[in-house]
């Protein structure tokens, strides 16, 4: 049989006390937050503002598309004895106003994008600039296709 080795004990009380003291000092004087967190928070707020505007425009385009579908069904069901020209004209005017309003909203979104792209370019956010540009182009194409359906 092999004799068990004698274990040596080491007193680490001083190490423990110095560690506890260092932790207490750290809790009393927390390190300052880096400036980048504040700038990241501002960038996130700007991005969320852009996203809210884009989302609102997308929802409005969808609502306009639904109005166009209602208008199309009314126009198809028009018979000689059931004249709904007043309702059709009202929907037509409503769609025209919505399309004009959406054009204005997209222009304001583009202005917001340009304003933010200057800030993003300074911080090196090329992907954010490209993403915002793609969103604006997508909304413009969706509105253009909706307008084309309306003209037909």
Short mmCIF file of N, CA and C in Angstrom, two decimals:
data_model
loop_
_atom_site.label_atom_id
_atom_site.label_comp_id
_atom_site.label_asym_id
_atom_site.label_seq_id
_atom_site.Cartn_x
_atom_site.Cartn_y
_atom_site.Cartn_z
N UNK A 1 0.82 -1.18 0.00
CA UNK A 1 0.00 0.00 0.00
C UNK A 1 0.87 1.25 0.00
N UNK A 2 0.28 2.26 -0.62
CA UNK A 2 0.99 3.53 -0.70
C UNK A 2 0.55 4.41 0.46
N UNK A 3 1.50 4.99 1.11
CA UNK A 3 1.19 5.87 2.25
C UNK A 3 0.61 7.18 1.74
N UNK A 4 -0.45 7.68 2.40
CA UNK A 4 -1.02 8.95 1.95
C UNK A 4 -0.05 10.10 2.17
N UNK A 5 -0.06 11.01 1.20
CA UNK A 5 0.82 12.17 1.27
C UNK A 5 0.27 13.18 2.27
N UNK A 6 1.14 13.78 2.95
CA UNK A 6 0.73 14.80 3.92
C UNK A 6 0.39 16.08 3.17
N UNK A 7 -0.80 16.62 3.42
CA UNK A 7 -1.22 17.85 2.76
C UNK A 7 -0.72 19.04 3.56
N UNK A 8 -0.24 20.01 2.82
CA UNK A 8 0.23 21.21 3.49
C UNK A 8 -0.88 22.25 3.45
N UNK A 9 -1.11 22.86 4.53
CA UNK A 9 -2.13 23.90 4.61
C UNK A 9 -1.46 25.26 4.51
N UNK A 10 -2.17 26.15 3.87
CA UNK A 10 -1.62 27.47 3.66
C UNK A 10 -2.60 28.49 4.20
N UNK A 11 -2.15 29.42 4.98
CA UNK A 11 -3.00 30.46 5.55
C UNK A 11 -3.19 31.56 4.50
N UNK A 12 -4.42 31.73 3.99
CA UNK A 12 -4.71 32.72 2.96
C UNK A 12 -5.61 33.83 3.50
N UNK A 13 -5.59 34.02 4.78
CA UNK A 13 -6.44 35.03 5.41
C UNK A 13 -6.11 36.43 4.91
N UNK A 14 -4.86 36.74 4.76
CA UNK A 14 -4.46 38.08 4.30
C UNK A 14 -4.94 38.33 2.87
N UNK A 15 -4.87 37.32 2.02
CA UNK A 15 -5.35 37.47 0.64
C UNK A 15 -6.85 37.74 0.62
N UNK A 16 -7.57 37.02 1.46
CA UNK A 16 -9.02 37.20 1.55
C UNK A 16 -9.36 38.61 2.01
N UNK A 17 -8.67 39.09 3.03
CA UNK A 17 -8.94 40.44 3.54
C UNK A 17 -8.63 41.51 2.51
N UNK A 18 -7.55 41.37 1.78
CA UNK A 18 -7.21 42.38 0.77
C UNK A 18 -8.24 42.36 -0.38
N UNK A 19 -8.72 41.18 -0.73
CA UNK A 19 -9.74 41.07 -1.76
C UNK A 19 -11.05 41.72 -1.30
N UNK A 20 -11.43 41.47 -0.05
CA UNK A 20 -12.66 42.06 0.49
C UNK A 20 -12.54 43.58 0.54
N UNK A 21 -11.40 44.11 0.90
CA UNK A 21 -11.18 45.56 0.94
C UNK A 21 -11.28 46.15 -0.46
N UNK A 22 -10.68 45.50 -1.43
CA UNK A 22 -10.73 46.00 -2.81
C UNK A 22 -12.16 46.01 -3.35
N UNK A 23 -12.94 44.99 -3.03
CA UNK A 23 -14.33 44.94 -3.47
C UNK A 23 -15.17 46.04 -2.82
N UNK A 24 -14.92 46.31 -1.53
CA UNK A 24 -15.65 47.39 -0.85
C UNK A 24 -15.34 48.73 -1.50
N UNK A 25 -14.08 48.97 -1.82
CA UNK A 25 -13.69 50.23 -2.48
C UNK A 25 -14.35 50.36 -3.85
N UNK A 26 -14.41 49.27 -4.56
CA UNK A 26 -15.01 49.28 -5.90
C UNK A 26 -16.51 49.58 -5.82
N UNK A 27 -17.18 49.05 -4.79
CA UNK A 27 -18.61 49.30 -4.64
C UNK A 27 -18.89 50.74 -4.24
N UNK A 28 -18.02 51.32 -3.43
CA UNK A 28 -18.22 52.70 -3.00
C UNK A 28 -17.92 53.68 -4.11
N UNK A 29 -16.98 53.39 -4.95
CA UNK A 29 -16.59 54.27 -6.06
C UNK A 29 -16.70 53.51 -7.38
N UNK A 30 -17.93 53.42 -7.94
CA UNK A 30 -18.05 52.68 -9.20
C UNK A 30 -17.33 53.42 -10.32
N UNK A 31 -16.79 52.69 -11.28
CA UNK A 31 -16.08 53.34 -12.39
C UNK A 31 -17.08 54.12 -13.25
N UNK A 32 -16.65 55.23 -13.82
CA UNK A 32 -17.56 56.02 -14.66
C UNK A 32 -17.94 55.25 -15.92
N UNK A 33 -19.16 55.50 -16.39
CA UNK A 33 -19.62 54.84 -17.62
C UNK A 33 -18.89 55.44 -18.81
N UNK A 34 -18.51 54.62 -19.74
CA UNK A 34 -17.84 55.16 -20.93
C UNK A 34 -18.79 56.03 -21.75
N UNK A 35 -18.22 56.99 -22.44
CA UNK A 35 -19.02 57.92 -23.25
C UNK A 35 -19.73 57.21 -24.39
N UNK A 36 -19.17 56.13 -24.87
CA UNK A 36 -19.75 55.44 -26.02
C UNK A 36 -21.16 54.93 -25.71
N UNK A 37 -21.44 54.58 -24.45
CA UNK A 37 -22.78 54.11 -24.11
C UNK A 37 -23.82 55.22 -24.32
N UNK A 38 -23.46 56.45 -23.98
CA UNK A 38 -24.38 57.56 -24.18
C UNK A 38 -24.61 57.81 -25.66
N UNK A 39 -23.55 57.74 -26.45
CA UNK A 39 -23.72 57.97 -27.89
C UNK A 39 -24.48 56.81 -28.53
N UNK A 40 -24.27 55.59 -28.01
CA UNK A 40 -25.03 54.44 -28.53
C UNK A 40 -26.50 54.59 -28.20
N UNK A 41 -26.80 55.09 -27.01
CA UNK A 41 -28.21 55.29 -26.62
C UNK A 41 -28.85 56.33 -27.52
N UNK A 42 -28.12 57.40 -27.84
CA UNK A 42 -28.66 58.42 -28.73
C UNK A 42 -28.86 57.86 -30.14
N UNK A 43 -27.93 57.04 -30.61
CA UNK A 43 -28.07 56.44 -31.94
C UNK A 43 -29.25 55.47 -31.97
N UNK A 44 -29.43 54.70 -30.89
CA UNK A 44 -30.57 53.78 -30.84
C UNK A 44 -31.88 54.54 -30.82
N UNK A 45 -31.93 55.67 -30.12
CA UNK A 45 -33.15 56.48 -30.09
C UNK A 45 -33.45 57.03 -31.47
N UNK A 46 -32.41 57.48 -32.19
CA UNK A 46 -32.61 58.00 -33.54
C UNK A 46 -33.07 56.88 -34.48
N UNK A 47 -32.48 55.69 -34.34
CA UNK A 47 -32.89 54.56 -35.18
C UNK A 47 -34.32 54.15 -34.88
N UNK A 48 -34.69 54.18 -33.61
CA UNK A 48 -36.06 53.79 -33.27
C UNK A 48 -37.05 54.83 -33.78
N UNK A 49 -36.65 56.10 -33.79
CA UNK A 49 -37.53 57.13 -34.37
C UNK A 49 -37.74 56.87 -35.86
N UNK A 50 -36.66 56.57 -36.55
CA UNK A 50 -36.76 56.26 -37.98
C UNK A 50 -37.65 55.04 -38.18
N UNK A 51 -37.46 54.01 -37.36
CA UNK A 51 -38.25 52.79 -37.49
C UNK A 51 -39.73 53.04 -37.23
N UNK A 52 -40.04 53.89 -36.24
CA UNK A 52 -41.45 54.21 -35.97
C UNK A 52 -42.09 54.91 -37.15
N UNK A 53 -41.37 55.89 -37.74
CA UNK A 53 -41.91 56.59 -38.90
C UNK A 53 -42.10 55.63 -40.08
N UNK A 54 -41.12 54.79 -40.32
CA UNK A 54 -41.20 53.85 -41.44
C UNK A 54 -42.35 52.87 -41.22
N UNK A 55 -42.51 52.41 -40.01
CA UNK A 55 -43.59 51.47 -39.69
C UNK A 55 -44.95 52.13 -39.90
N UNK A 56 -45.07 53.37 -39.49
CA UNK A 56 -46.32 54.10 -39.66
C UNK A 56 -46.65 54.26 -41.15
N UNK A 57 -45.65 54.58 -41.94
CA UNK A 57 -45.86 54.74 -43.38
C UNK A 57 -46.26 53.41 -44.00
N UNK A 58 -45.60 52.33 -43.61
CA UNK A 58 -45.95 51.01 -44.13
C UNK A 58 -47.39 50.64 -43.80
N UNK A 59 -47.82 50.94 -42.59
CA UNK A 59 -49.20 50.65 -42.19
C UNK A 59 -50.18 51.50 -43.00
N UNK A 60 -49.84 52.76 -43.22
CA UNK A 60 -50.71 53.63 -44.02
C UNK A 60 -50.81 53.16 -45.47
N UNK A 61 -49.70 52.66 -46.00
CA UNK A 61 -49.73 52.13 -47.37
C UNK A 61 -50.65 50.91 -47.42
N UNK A 62 -50.55 50.06 -46.41
CA UNK A 62 -51.42 48.88 -46.36
C UNK A 62 -52.89 49.29 -46.26
N UNK A 63 -53.20 50.28 -45.43
CA UNK A 63 -54.57 50.76 -45.30
C UNK A 63 -55.08 51.34 -46.63
N UNK A 64 -54.22 52.04 -47.34
CA UNK A 64 -54.59 52.60 -48.63
C UNK A 64 -54.85 51.48 -49.64
N UNK A 65 -54.05 50.44 -49.59
CA UNK A 65 -54.25 49.29 -50.48
C UNK A 65 -55.61 48.64 -50.21
N UNK A 66 -55.97 48.54 -48.93
CA UNK A 66 -57.27 47.98 -48.59
C UNK A 66 -58.41 48.87 -49.10
N UNK A 67 -58.24 50.17 -49.03
CA UNK A 67 -59.25 51.09 -49.59
C UNK A 67 -59.38 50.90 -51.10
N UNK A 68 -58.24 50.70 -51.76
CA UNK A 68 -58.27 50.47 -53.20
C UNK A 68 -59.01 49.18 -53.54
N UNK A 69 -58.85 48.17 -52.71
CA UNK A 69 -59.58 46.92 -52.94
C UNK A 69 -61.08 47.13 -52.78
N UNK A 70 -61.46 47.92 -51.78
CA UNK A 70 -62.88 48.24 -51.61
C UNK A 70 -63.41 48.99 -52.82
N UNK A 71 -62.62 49.94 -53.30
CA UNK A 71 -63.01 50.72 -54.47
C UNK A 71 -63.16 49.82 -55.69
N UNK A 72 -62.26 48.89 -55.87
CA UNK A 72 -62.34 47.97 -57.01
C UNK A 72 -63.58 47.10 -56.93
N UNK A 73 -63.91 46.61 -55.74
CA UNK A 73 -65.11 45.78 -55.62
C UNK A 73 -66.37 46.59 -55.86
N UNK A 74 -66.37 47.84 -55.42
CA UNK A 74 -67.53 48.71 -55.70
C UNK A 74 -67.67 48.97 -57.19
N UNK A 75 -66.57 49.20 -57.86
CA UNK A 75 -66.61 49.49 -59.29
C UNK A 75 -67.06 48.26 -60.08
N UNK A 76 -66.67 47.07 -59.65
CA UNK A 76 -67.08 45.85 -60.35
C UNK A 76 -68.56 45.56 -60.15
N UNK A 77 -69.10 45.88 -59.00
CA UNK A 77 -70.49 45.56 -58.70
C UNK A 77 -71.47 46.61 -59.22
N UNK A 78 -70.97 47.61 -59.86
CA UNK A 78 -71.83 48.69 -60.33
C UNK A 78 -72.77 48.17 -61.43
N UNK A 79 -74.04 48.32 -61.17
CA UNK A 79 -75.04 47.93 -62.17
C UNK A 79 -75.84 49.17 -62.56
N UNK A 80 -76.69 49.00 -63.52
CA UNK A 80 -77.46 50.12 -64.02
C UNK A 80 -78.44 50.64 -62.96
N UNK A 81 -79.00 49.74 -62.18
CA UNK A 81 -80.02 50.14 -61.21
C UNK A 81 -79.43 50.47 -59.83
N UNK A 82 -78.23 50.02 -59.57
CA UNK A 82 -77.60 50.25 -58.28
C UNK A 82 -76.42 51.20 -58.49
N UNK A 83 -76.71 52.49 -58.54
CA UNK A 83 -75.68 53.48 -58.81
C UNK A 83 -75.01 53.90 -57.51
N UNK A 84 -73.75 53.58 -57.38
CA UNK A 84 -73.00 53.94 -56.18
C UNK A 84 -71.89 54.94 -56.52
N UNK A 85 -72.17 55.83 -57.43
CA UNK A 85 -71.14 56.76 -57.87
C UNK A 85 -70.71 57.71 -56.74
N UNK A 86 -71.63 58.07 -55.86
CA UNK A 86 -71.26 58.94 -54.74
C UNK A 86 -70.27 58.26 -53.81
N UNK A 87 -70.51 57.00 -53.51
CA UNK A 87 -69.61 56.25 -52.65
C UNK A 87 -68.26 56.01 -53.33
N UNK A 88 -68.30 55.75 -54.62
CA UNK A 88 -67.07 55.54 -55.38
C UNK A 88 -66.25 56.83 -55.42
N UNK A 89 -66.92 57.96 -55.65
CA UNK A 89 -66.21 59.25 -55.67
C UNK A 89 -65.60 59.58 -54.30
N UNK A 90 -66.33 59.28 -53.24
CA UNK A 90 -65.80 59.54 -51.90
C UNK A 90 -64.55 58.70 -51.63
N UNK A 91 -64.61 57.42 -51.99
CA UNK A 91 -63.45 56.56 -51.80
C UNK A 91 -62.27 57.01 -52.68
N UNK A 92 -62.59 57.44 -53.90
CA UNK A 92 -61.54 57.90 -54.82
C UNK A 92 -60.83 59.12 -54.22
N UNK A 93 -61.61 60.06 -53.70
CA UNK A 93 -60.99 61.25 -53.09
C UNK A 93 -60.17 60.89 -51.86
N UNK A 94 -60.68 59.97 -51.08
CA UNK A 94 -59.97 59.54 -49.88
C UNK A 94 -58.64 58.88 -50.26
N UNK A 95 -58.64 58.06 -51.29
CA UNK A 95 -57.41 57.40 -51.74
C UNK A 95 -56.42 58.45 -52.26
N UNK A 96 -56.90 59.42 -53.02
CA UNK A 96 -56.01 60.47 -53.54
C UNK A 96 -55.36 61.24 -52.40
N UNK A 97 -56.16 61.57 -51.38
CA UNK A 97 -55.61 62.31 -50.24
C UNK A 97 -54.59 61.48 -49.48
N UNK A 98 -54.87 60.21 -49.32
CA UNK A 98 -53.92 59.35 -48.61
C UNK A 98 -52.61 59.21 -49.37
N UNK A 99 -52.70 59.06 -50.69
CA UNK A 99 -51.47 58.92 -51.49
C UNK A 99 -50.65 60.20 -51.40
N UNK A 100 -51.32 61.36 -51.47
CA UNK A 100 -50.60 62.63 -51.35
C UNK A 100 -49.96 62.75 -49.96
N UNK A 101 -50.69 62.37 -48.92
CA UNK A 101 -50.14 62.40 -47.58
C UNK A 101 -48.97 61.45 -47.40
N UNK A 102 -49.07 60.28 -48.01
CA UNK A 102 -47.97 59.31 -47.92
C UNK A 102 -46.72 59.81 -48.63
N UNK A 103 -46.91 60.49 -49.76
CA UNK A 103 -45.75 61.09 -50.44
C UNK A 103 -45.05 62.07 -49.52
N UNK A 104 -45.83 62.90 -48.83
CA UNK A 104 -45.24 63.85 -47.89
C UNK A 104 -44.53 63.16 -46.73
N UNK A 105 -45.14 62.08 -46.21
CA UNK A 105 -44.50 61.35 -45.11
C UNK A 105 -43.19 60.70 -45.55
N UNK A 106 -43.17 60.19 -46.78
CA UNK A 106 -41.93 59.58 -47.28
C UNK A 106 -40.86 60.64 -47.46
N UNK A 107 -41.25 61.83 -47.92
CA UNK A 107 -40.26 62.91 -48.03
C UNK A 107 -39.70 63.29 -46.67
N UNK A 108 -40.55 63.34 -45.65
CA UNK A 108 -40.05 63.67 -44.31
C UNK A 108 -39.16 62.54 -43.77
N UNK A 109 -39.49 61.30 -44.12
CA UNK A 109 -38.64 60.17 -43.71
C UNK A 109 -37.28 60.26 -44.40
N UNK A 110 -37.27 60.68 -45.66
CA UNK A 110 -36.00 60.85 -46.37
C UNK A 110 -35.17 61.96 -45.71
N UNK A 111 -35.84 63.03 -45.30
CA UNK A 111 -35.12 64.12 -44.62
C UNK A 111 -34.52 63.62 -43.31
N UNK A 112 -35.28 62.82 -42.57
CA UNK A 112 -34.78 62.24 -41.32
C UNK A 112 -33.61 61.30 -41.61
N UNK A 113 -33.72 60.55 -42.69
CA UNK A 113 -32.64 59.64 -43.06
C UNK A 113 -31.37 60.42 -43.39
N UNK A 114 -31.51 61.50 -44.14
CA UNK A 114 -30.33 62.30 -44.50
C UNK A 114 -29.69 62.91 -43.24
N UNK A 115 -30.54 63.37 -42.34
CA UNK A 115 -30.04 63.96 -41.09
C UNK A 115 -29.28 62.91 -40.28
N UNK A 116 -29.82 61.71 -40.19
CA UNK A 116 -29.17 60.65 -39.43
C UNK A 116 -27.95 60.09 -40.16
N UNK A 117 -27.98 60.10 -41.49
CA UNK A 117 -26.85 59.53 -42.21
C UNK A 117 -25.59 60.36 -42.00
N UNK A 118 -25.74 61.66 -41.79
CA UNK A 118 -24.58 62.48 -41.48
C UNK A 118 -23.98 62.09 -40.14
N UNK A 119 -24.84 61.80 -39.17
CA UNK A 119 -24.35 61.36 -37.86
C UNK A 119 -23.76 59.96 -37.94
N UNK A 120 -24.43 59.08 -38.70
CA UNK A 120 -23.94 57.70 -38.81
C UNK A 120 -22.62 57.63 -39.57
N UNK A 121 -22.45 58.50 -40.55
CA UNK A 121 -21.21 58.50 -41.31
C UNK A 121 -20.05 58.90 -40.42
N UNK A 122 -20.31 59.81 -39.47
CA UNK A 122 -19.26 60.24 -38.56
C UNK A 122 -18.84 59.11 -37.61
N UNK A 123 -19.79 58.24 -37.27
CA UNK A 123 -19.49 57.14 -36.35
C UNK A 123 -19.16 55.85 -37.09
N UNK A 124 -19.18 55.87 -38.42
CA UNK A 124 -18.82 54.68 -39.18
C UNK A 124 -19.96 53.70 -39.36
N UNK A 125 -21.20 54.17 -39.35
CA UNK A 125 -22.35 53.29 -39.48
C UNK A 125 -22.81 53.14 -40.92
N UNK A 126 -21.97 52.61 -41.78
CA UNK A 126 -22.32 52.46 -43.19
C UNK A 126 -23.49 51.51 -43.39
N UNK A 127 -23.55 50.48 -42.58
CA UNK A 127 -24.65 49.51 -42.71
C UNK A 127 -25.98 50.15 -42.33
N UNK A 128 -25.98 50.99 -41.31
CA UNK A 128 -27.21 51.67 -40.90
C UNK A 128 -27.68 52.61 -41.99
N UNK A 129 -26.75 53.32 -42.61
CA UNK A 129 -27.10 54.24 -43.70
C UNK A 129 -27.72 53.47 -44.85
N UNK A 130 -27.08 52.36 -45.23
CA UNK A 130 -27.59 51.55 -46.33
C UNK A 130 -28.95 50.94 -45.99
N UNK A 131 -29.12 50.50 -44.75
CA UNK A 131 -30.39 49.91 -44.31
C UNK A 131 -31.52 50.94 -44.40
N UNK A 132 -31.27 52.13 -43.89
CA UNK A 132 -32.29 53.18 -43.94
C UNK A 132 -32.63 53.55 -45.39
N UNK A 133 -31.62 53.61 -46.21
CA UNK A 133 -31.84 53.92 -47.62
C UNK A 133 -32.69 52.84 -48.28
N UNK A 134 -32.41 51.58 -47.96
CA UNK A 134 -33.20 50.48 -48.53
C UNK A 134 -34.64 50.52 -48.06
N UNK A 135 -34.86 50.89 -46.81
CA UNK A 135 -36.23 50.99 -46.30
C UNK A 135 -36.99 52.07 -47.03
N UNK A 136 -36.37 53.23 -47.21
CA UNK A 136 -37.04 54.33 -47.92
C UNK A 136 -37.36 53.93 -49.35
N UNK A 137 -36.41 53.28 -50.01
CA UNK A 137 -36.66 52.85 -51.39
C UNK A 137 -37.78 51.82 -51.46
N UNK A 138 -37.83 50.92 -50.48
CA UNK A 138 -38.89 49.92 -50.44
C UNK A 138 -40.26 50.57 -50.25
N UNK A 139 -40.34 51.54 -49.34
CA UNK A 139 -41.61 52.23 -49.13
C UNK A 139 -42.03 53.01 -50.36
N UNK A 140 -41.06 53.63 -51.03
CA UNK A 140 -41.37 54.36 -52.27
C UNK A 140 -41.90 53.42 -53.34
N UNK A 141 -41.29 52.26 -53.48
CA UNK A 141 -41.75 51.32 -54.51
C UNK A 141 -43.13 50.77 -54.18
N UNK A 142 -43.38 50.50 -52.88
CA UNK A 142 -44.71 50.03 -52.48
C UNK A 142 -45.78 51.08 -52.77
N UNK A 143 -45.46 52.34 -52.48
CA UNK A 143 -46.42 53.42 -52.75
C UNK A 143 -46.60 53.59 -54.25
N UNK A 144 -45.53 53.46 -55.02
CA UNK A 144 -45.63 53.58 -56.47
C UNK A 144 -46.51 52.48 -57.05
N UNK A 145 -46.35 51.24 -56.56
CA UNK A 145 -47.19 50.16 -57.07
C UNK A 145 -48.65 50.35 -56.66
N UNK A 146 -48.87 50.88 -55.46
CA UNK A 146 -50.23 51.16 -55.02
C UNK A 146 -50.84 52.26 -55.89
N UNK A 147 -50.06 53.29 -56.19
CA UNK A 147 -50.55 54.38 -57.04
C UNK A 147 -50.84 53.90 -58.45
N UNK A 148 -50.04 52.98 -58.95
CA UNK A 148 -50.26 52.42 -60.29
C UNK A 148 -51.56 51.63 -60.33
N UNK A 149 -51.83 50.85 -59.28
CA UNK A 149 -53.08 50.10 -59.20
C UNK A 149 -54.25 51.08 -59.17
N UNK A 150 -54.09 52.18 -58.48
CA UNK A 150 -55.17 53.16 -58.38
C UNK A 150 -55.44 53.79 -59.74
N UNK A 151 -54.39 54.08 -60.51
CA UNK A 151 -54.57 54.71 -61.82
C UNK A 151 -55.25 53.76 -62.80
N UNK A 152 -54.99 52.46 -62.65
CA UNK A 152 -55.60 51.48 -63.55
C UNK A 152 -57.06 51.33 -63.19
#
